[in-house]
Amino acid sequence: MTDETDIGPVGAAHVPVLVAEVVEWLRPRPDARLVDATVGLGGHAAALLAAAPGATLLAVDRDPDALAAASARLAAAPGRVVPRRATFDRLPALLAELGWDDGADAVLVDLGLSSLQLDTPARGFAFRHPGPLDMRMDPAAPVSAADVVNGWPEADLDALLRNLGEERQHRRIARAIVRARPLATTADLARVVEGVLGAPGRGIHPATRTFQAIRLAVNDELGQLDRLLDGGWRLVRPGGRLAIIAYHSLEDRRVKTAFRAWAATCHCPPGIVECRCGWRPTVRRLTRRPVRPSDAEVARNPRARSARLRVVERLAEGA
Ligand SMILES: C[S@@+](CC[C@H](N)C(=O)[O-])C[C@H]1O[C@@H](n2cnc3c(N)ncnc32)[C@H](O)[C@@H]1O
């Protein structure tokens, strides 16, 4: 399915998740203003551009390597792609720069990491391959995983593993990390976690939740998402659609809650008989339940297994 809509030669190794569903739900029209807020290796962007001849795409990523790879891949659509290295909480300003102050027609946010980041040991995201403790999506960002692992007080590490890793053994792992300091590599960190939880077995790798927590903190991923969702319906103009793909419950819960609040007809406290808030819904929820990848997609691309796609459409003013 990816090949049918592919317009570029680069990136065969990266398989975009739910790509047909994204194109179907965003239904980009010819001449549309498109935004890929997390362009990664450009798989979704290529599919959206192929589906919408004449459309212009604002391609955003905070990772310069990803943006370069996406730009190369999308070179087959000359003049239709505007690449910007930025975090997506800056989208309102980026839209304004293009004169799209009233919003885009379709915005995609595909959260998390690209294969380029995960599969390059030097980027420090992978626990299966030794690399430096880095985990920065933007290599110029001030805080790396080494700063967190070697510098944070034990109590802060403990809270991090509990809150962002949802790790049940948070206290024991935090203590073991502090005792083993200084840690230099992803393999060192994975070994410390294995020392507490045991060697990898059949299920998920024991270090998965610890790595997730540290990565989320290093990149302020939930803060980024919260800022995007704060008034995020304004990113699209009336009739326009916003699609977000989340990969774990901490993200998906935020997306679900925001979409529900935007679509609500009233924000009065419970128990009020007559609405006094005067709230008008700003969007219609197109996906009450998240769209999940098919078994066939998960078999082809195991990284798709936890993906959840939700989509809203902005309503006309005063609808
Ligand atoms: C799952 S990948 C996107 C893959 C892409 N959809 C494709 O088809 O190749 C997520 C990308 O979003 C980028 N990213 C994550 N959080 C970001 C943020 N807050 N602002 C900008 N880019 C971000 C990452 O650097 C990564 O390249």
Coordinates of C-alpha atoms and ligand atoms in Angstrom, one line a residue:
M1 CA 0.0 0.0 0.0
T2 CA 2.9 2.3 0.8
D3 CA 4.4 1.7 -2.6
E4 CA 1.3 2.7 -4.5
T5 CA 1.3 6.1 -3.0
D6 CA 5.1 6.6 -2.8
I7 CA 6.5 9.5 -4.7
G8 CA 10.1 9.3 -3.6
P9 CA 12.9 6.7 -3.7
V10 CA 14.3 7.2 -0.3
G11 CA 13.1 5.7 2.9
A12 CA 12.1 2.3 1.9
A13 CA 13.4 1.1 5.3
H14 CA 10.9 3.3 7.1
V15 CA 7.3 2.0 6.9
P16 CA 4.8 4.8 7.7
V17 CA 2.1 3.6 10.1
L18 CA -1.6 3.6 9.1
V19 CA -0.7 5.4 5.9
A20 CA -3.8 4.5 3.9
E21 CA -6.0 5.4 6.9
V22 CA -4.2 8.8 7.3
V23 CA -4.8 9.6 3.7
E24 CA -8.4 8.4 3.8
W25 CA -9.3 10.4 7.0
L26 CA -7.4 13.6 6.1
R27 CA -8.8 13.3 2.4
P28 CA -6.4 16.0 1.2
R29 CA -7.9 18.0 -1.7
P30 CA -6.0 19.2 -4.7
D31 CA -4.4 22.6 -3.8
A32 CA -4.8 22.0 0.0
R33 CA -2.6 23.4 2.6
L34 CA -1.0 20.4 4.3
V35 CA 1.1 20.1 7.4
D36 CA 3.1 17.2 8.5
A37 CA 4.2 18.3 12.0
T38 CA 6.5 15.2 12.5
V39 CA 7.7 14.5 8.9
G40 CA 10.3 11.9 10.0
L41 CA 11.4 10.2 6.9
G42 CA 8.6 11.5 4.8
G43 CA 6.5 8.4 4.3
H44 CA 3.1 10.0 5.3
A45 CA 4.1 13.3 3.6
A46 CA 4.8 11.5 0.3
A47 CA 1.5 9.7 0.5
L48 CA -0.4 12.9 1.2
L49 CA 1.3 14.8 -1.6
A50 CA 0.6 12.0 -4.0
A51 CA -3.1 12.1 -3.1
A52 CA -3.4 15.8 -3.5
P53 CA -1.8 17.2 -6.7
G54 CA -1.1 20.9 -6.4
A55 CA -1.1 20.8 -2.6
T56 CA 1.6 22.5 -0.6
L57 CA 3.1 20.7 2.5
L58 CA 4.7 22.3 5.5
A59 CA 7.1 19.6 6.7
V60 CA 8.3 20.0 10.3
D61 CA 10.7 18.0 12.4
R62 CA 12.9 18.9 15.3
D63 CA 15.6 16.4 14.1
P64 CA 17.8 17.8 11.3
D65 CA 18.7 14.3 10.0
A66 CA 15.1 13.4 9.6
L67 CA 14.3 16.7 7.9
A68 CA 17.2 16.1 5.5
A69 CA 16.0 12.6 4.7
A70 CA 12.4 13.7 4.2
S71 CA 13.5 16.6 2.0
A72 CA 15.5 14.2 -0.2
R73 CA 12.6 11.8 -0.4
L74 CA 10.1 14.6 -1.2
A75 CA 12.3 16.2 -3.8
A76 CA 10.1 14.5 -6.4
A77 CA 7.5 17.2 -5.5
P78 CA 9.6 20.3 -6.2
G79 CA 8.2 23.6 -4.9
R80 CA 5.4 21.9 -3.0
V81 CA 7.3 21.2 0.2
V82 CA 8.4 23.8 2.8
P83 CA 10.8 22.1 5.3
R84 CA 11.1 23.7 8.7
R85 CA 13.3 22.5 11.6
A86 CA 11.2 23.2 14.6
T87 CA 9.2 21.7 17.4
F88 CA 5.6 21.4 16.7
D89 CA 4.5 23.5 19.6
R90 CA 5.6 26.4 17.3
L91 CA 3.1 25.5 14.6
P92 CA 1.0 28.6 15.0
A93 CA 4.0 30.8 14.2
L94 CA 5.1 28.6 11.4
L95 CA 1.6 28.7 9.8
A96 CA 1.7 32.5 10.2
E97 CA 5.0 32.7 8.3
L98 CA 3.4 31.1 5.3
G99 CA 0.4 33.4 5.5
W100 CA -1.7 30.4 6.7
D101 CA -2.9 32.4 9.8
D102 CA -6.5 31.0 9.4
G103 CA -5.2 27.4 9.5
A104 CA -4.3 24.5 7.3
D105 CA -6.7 22.1 5.6
A106 CA -5.0 18.9 7.0
V107 CA -2.5 18.5 9.8
L108 CA -0.9 15.2 10.7
V109 CA 1.0 14.6 14.0
D110 CA 2.7 11.2 14.1
L111 CA 4.2 11.1 17.6
G112 CA 7.3 9.3 18.8
L113 CA 10.5 8.2 17.2
S114 CA 11.4 7.4 13.6
S115 CA 13.2 4.3 12.5
L116 CA 16.2 6.5 11.7
Q117 CA 16.4 7.5 15.4
L118 CA 15.6 4.1 16.8
D119 CA 18.0 2.2 14.5
T120 CA 21.0 4.4 14.7
P121 CA 22.9 3.3 17.8
A122 CA 24.8 6.6 18.0
R123 CA 21.5 8.5 18.7
G124 CA 21.3 6.6 22.0
F125 CA 17.7 5.4 21.9
A126 CA 18.2 1.7 21.5
F127 CA 18.8 -0.7 24.4
R128 CA 19.7 -3.6 22.1
H129 CA 22.7 -1.8 20.6
P130 CA 25.2 0.0 22.7
G131 CA 25.4 3.8 22.0
P132 CA 26.0 6.9 24.0
L133 CA 23.3 7.9 26.5
D134 CA 21.8 10.6 24.3
M135 CA 18.1 10.2 23.2
R136 CA 17.8 13.8 22.0
M137 CA 15.5 14.1 18.9
D138 CA 17.2 17.4 18.3
P139 CA 21.0 16.8 18.8
A140 CA 21.4 20.5 19.8
A141 CA 18.9 20.3 22.7
P142 CA 20.5 21.1 26.0
V143 CA 19.6 18.0 28.0
S144 CA 20.7 14.5 27.1
A145 CA 19.9 11.1 28.6
A146 CA 23.3 11.1 30.3
D147 CA 22.3 14.3 32.2
V148 CA 19.2 12.6 33.5
V149 CA 20.8 9.3 34.3
N150 CA 23.9 10.6 35.9
G151 CA 22.7 13.9 37.3
W152 CA 19.1 13.7 38.6
P153 CA 18.6 13.0 42.3
E154 CA 17.3 9.5 43.1
A155 CA 13.8 10.9 44.1
D156 CA 13.4 12.6 40.8
L157 CA 14.5 9.5 38.8
D158 CA 12.1 7.5 40.9
A159 CA 9.2 9.8 40.1
L160 CA 10.1 9.8 36.4
L161 CA 10.1 6.0 36.2
R162 CA 6.8 5.9 38.0
N163 CA 5.0 8.7 36.1
L164 CA 6.4 8.5 32.6
G165 CA 7.6 4.9 32.5
E166 CA 4.6 3.5 34.4
E167 CA 7.3 1.2 35.8
R168 CA 6.2 -0.8 38.8
Q169 CA 9.8 -1.3 40.1
H170 CA 10.5 2.4 39.8
R171 CA 12.1 2.7 43.3
R172 CA 14.5 -0.2 42.9
I173 CA 15.6 0.8 39.4
A174 CA 16.2 4.4 40.5
R175 CA 18.3 3.2 43.4
A176 CA 20.3 0.8 41.2
I177 CA 21.0 3.6 38.6
V178 CA 22.3 5.9 41.3
R179 CA 24.5 3.2 42.7
A180 CA 25.9 2.3 39.3
R181 CA 26.9 5.9 38.3
P182 CA 28.4 7.1 36.1
L183 CA 26.8 5.2 33.3
A184 CA 28.1 5.9 29.8
T185 CA 26.1 3.8 27.3
T186 CA 22.6 2.5 26.6
A187 CA 24.0 -1.0 27.2
D188 CA 25.1 0.1 30.7
L189 CA 21.7 1.4 31.5
A190 CA 20.0 -1.7 30.1
R191 CA 22.3 -3.9 32.2
V192 CA 21.4 -2.0 35.4
V193 CA 17.6 -2.5 34.7
E194 CA 18.2 -6.1 33.9
G195 CA 20.0 -6.4 37.2
V196 CA 16.7 -5.4 38.9
L197 CA 14.1 -7.0 36.6
G198 CA 16.0 -10.0 35.2
A199 CA 17.3 -10.9 31.8
P200 CA 15.1 -10.3 28.7
G201 CA 12.6 -13.0 28.1
R202 CA 9.8 -13.5 25.6
G203 CA 7.8 -10.3 26.4
I204 CA 8.9 -6.7 26.0
H205 CA 12.5 -6.0 26.9
P206 CA 12.8 -5.2 30.7
A207 CA 14.4 -1.8 29.9
T208 CA 11.6 -0.6 27.7
R209 CA 9.7 1.4 30.3
T210 CA 12.9 2.9 31.7
F211 CA 14.1 4.0 28.3
Q212 CA 10.6 5.4 27.5
A213 CA 10.5 7.5 30.6
I214 CA 14.0 9.0 30.1
R215 CA 13.3 9.7 26.4
L216 CA 10.0 11.4 27.2
A217 CA 11.8 13.6 29.8
V218 CA 14.8 14.4 27.6
N219 CA 12.6 15.6 24.8
D220 CA 9.8 17.0 26.9
E221 CA 7.4 15.0 24.7
L222 CA 4.3 15.3 26.8
G223 CA 4.9 19.1 27.3
Q224 CA 5.2 19.4 23.6
L225 CA 1.9 17.5 23.1
D226 CA 0.1 19.5 25.8
R227 CA 1.2 22.8 24.1
L228 CA 0.1 21.5 20.7
L229 CA -3.3 20.5 22.1
D230 CA -3.8 23.8 23.9
G231 CA -6.2 25.4 21.3
G232 CA -4.8 23.0 18.7
W233 CA -8.2 23.0 16.8
R234 CA -7.1 26.5 15.5
L235 CA -4.4 24.8 13.5
V236 CA -7.0 23.9 10.8
R237 CA -9.5 26.1 9.2
P238 CA -13.3 25.3 9.2
G239 CA -13.7 22.0 7.3
G240 CA -10.0 21.1 7.9
R241 CA -8.9 18.0 9.7
L242 CA -6.3 17.2 12.4
A243 CA -5.1 13.7 12.8
I244 CA -2.8 12.4 15.6
I245 CA -1.2 9.0 15.9
A246 CA -0.2 8.1 19.5
Y247 CA 1.9 5.1 20.6
H248 CA 1.3 4.8 24.3
S249 CA -1.5 5.6 26.7
L250 CA 0.1 8.7 28.2
E251 CA -0.1 10.4 24.8
D252 CA -3.4 8.9 23.6
R253 CA -5.2 9.9 26.8
R254 CA -4.2 13.5 26.3
V255 CA -5.3 13.4 22.7
K256 CA -8.7 11.8 23.6
T257 CA -9.3 14.2 26.4
A258 CA -8.5 17.3 24.3
F259 CA -10.6 16.1 21.3
R260 CA -13.6 15.4 23.6
A261 CA -13.3 18.8 25.3
W262 CA -13.2 20.6 21.9
A263 CA -16.2 18.7 20.7
A264 CA -18.2 19.1 23.9
T265 CA -21.4 21.2 23.7
C266 CA -21.0 22.5 27.3
H267 CA -18.2 22.9 29.8
C268 CA -20.4 23.7 32.9
P269 CA -19.7 21.7 36.1
P270 CA -21.7 18.6 36.6
G271 CA -25.1 19.2 38.2
I272 CA -25.9 22.5 36.5
V273 CA -29.4 22.2 35.0
E274 CA -29.1 25.0 32.4
C275 CA -25.9 25.7 30.5
R276 CA -24.3 28.9 31.5
C277 CA -20.9 28.6 29.9
G278 CA -22.0 29.4 26.4
W279 CA -19.4 27.0 25.0
R280 CA -19.7 26.1 21.4
P281 CA -18.1 23.0 20.0
T282 CA -15.1 23.8 17.8
V283 CA -14.7 20.3 16.2
R284 CA -16.5 17.2 15.3
R285 CA -14.9 13.9 16.3
L286 CA -14.6 11.7 13.3
T287 CA -13.2 8.7 15.2
R288 CA -15.0 8.0 18.4
R289 CA -12.7 5.0 18.9
P290 CA -9.1 5.1 17.8
V291 CA -8.3 3.6 14.4
R292 CA -5.8 0.7 15.0
P293 CA -3.6 -1.1 12.5
S294 CA -4.8 -4.3 11.0
D295 CA -3.2 -7.6 11.9
A296 CA -1.7 -7.7 8.5
E297 CA 0.0 -4.3 9.0
V298 CA 1.3 -5.4 12.4
A299 CA 2.7 -8.5 10.9
R300 CA 4.4 -6.5 8.2
N301 CA 5.6 -3.8 10.6
P302 CA 5.6 -4.8 14.3
R303 CA 6.3 -1.2 15.3
A304 CA 2.8 -0.3 14.3
R305 CA 1.3 -2.5 16.9
S306 CA 0.6 0.2 19.5
A307 CA -0.5 3.0 17.1
R308 CA -3.8 4.7 17.7
L309 CA -5.1 7.3 15.2
R310 CA -7.7 9.9 16.2
V311 CA -9.1 12.6 13.9
V312 CA -11.2 15.7 14.3
E313 CA -12.7 18.1 11.8
R314 CA -13.1 21.8 12.6
L315 CA -16.6 23.1 12.5
A316 CA -17.6 26.4 10.9
E317 CA -17.7 29.4 13.3
G318 CA -20.8 29.3 15.4
A319 CA -21.9 25.9 14.2
Ligands
LIG1 C1 7.1 8.5 14.2 S1 8.3 9.6 13.4 C2 7.4 10.2 12.1 C3 7.5 9.3 10.9 C4 6.8 9.9 9.7 N1 5.4 10.1 9.8 C5 7.1 9.2 8.4 O1 6.2 8.8 7.7 O2 8.3 8.9 8.1 C6 8.2 11.0 14.5 C7 9.1 12.1 14.1 O3 8.6 13.3 14.8 C8 9.7 14.0 15.3 N2 9.2 14.7 16.5 C9 8.8 14.2 17.6 N3 8.4 15.1 18.5 C10 8.5 16.3 17.8 C11 8.2 17.7 18.2 N4 7.7 18.0 19.4 N5 8.3 18.6 17.2 C12 8.8 18.3 16.0 N6 9.2 17.0 15.6 C13 9.0 16.1 16.5 C14 10.8 13.0 15.5 O4 12.0 13.7 15.4 C15 10.5 12.0 14.4 O5 11.3 12.3 13.3

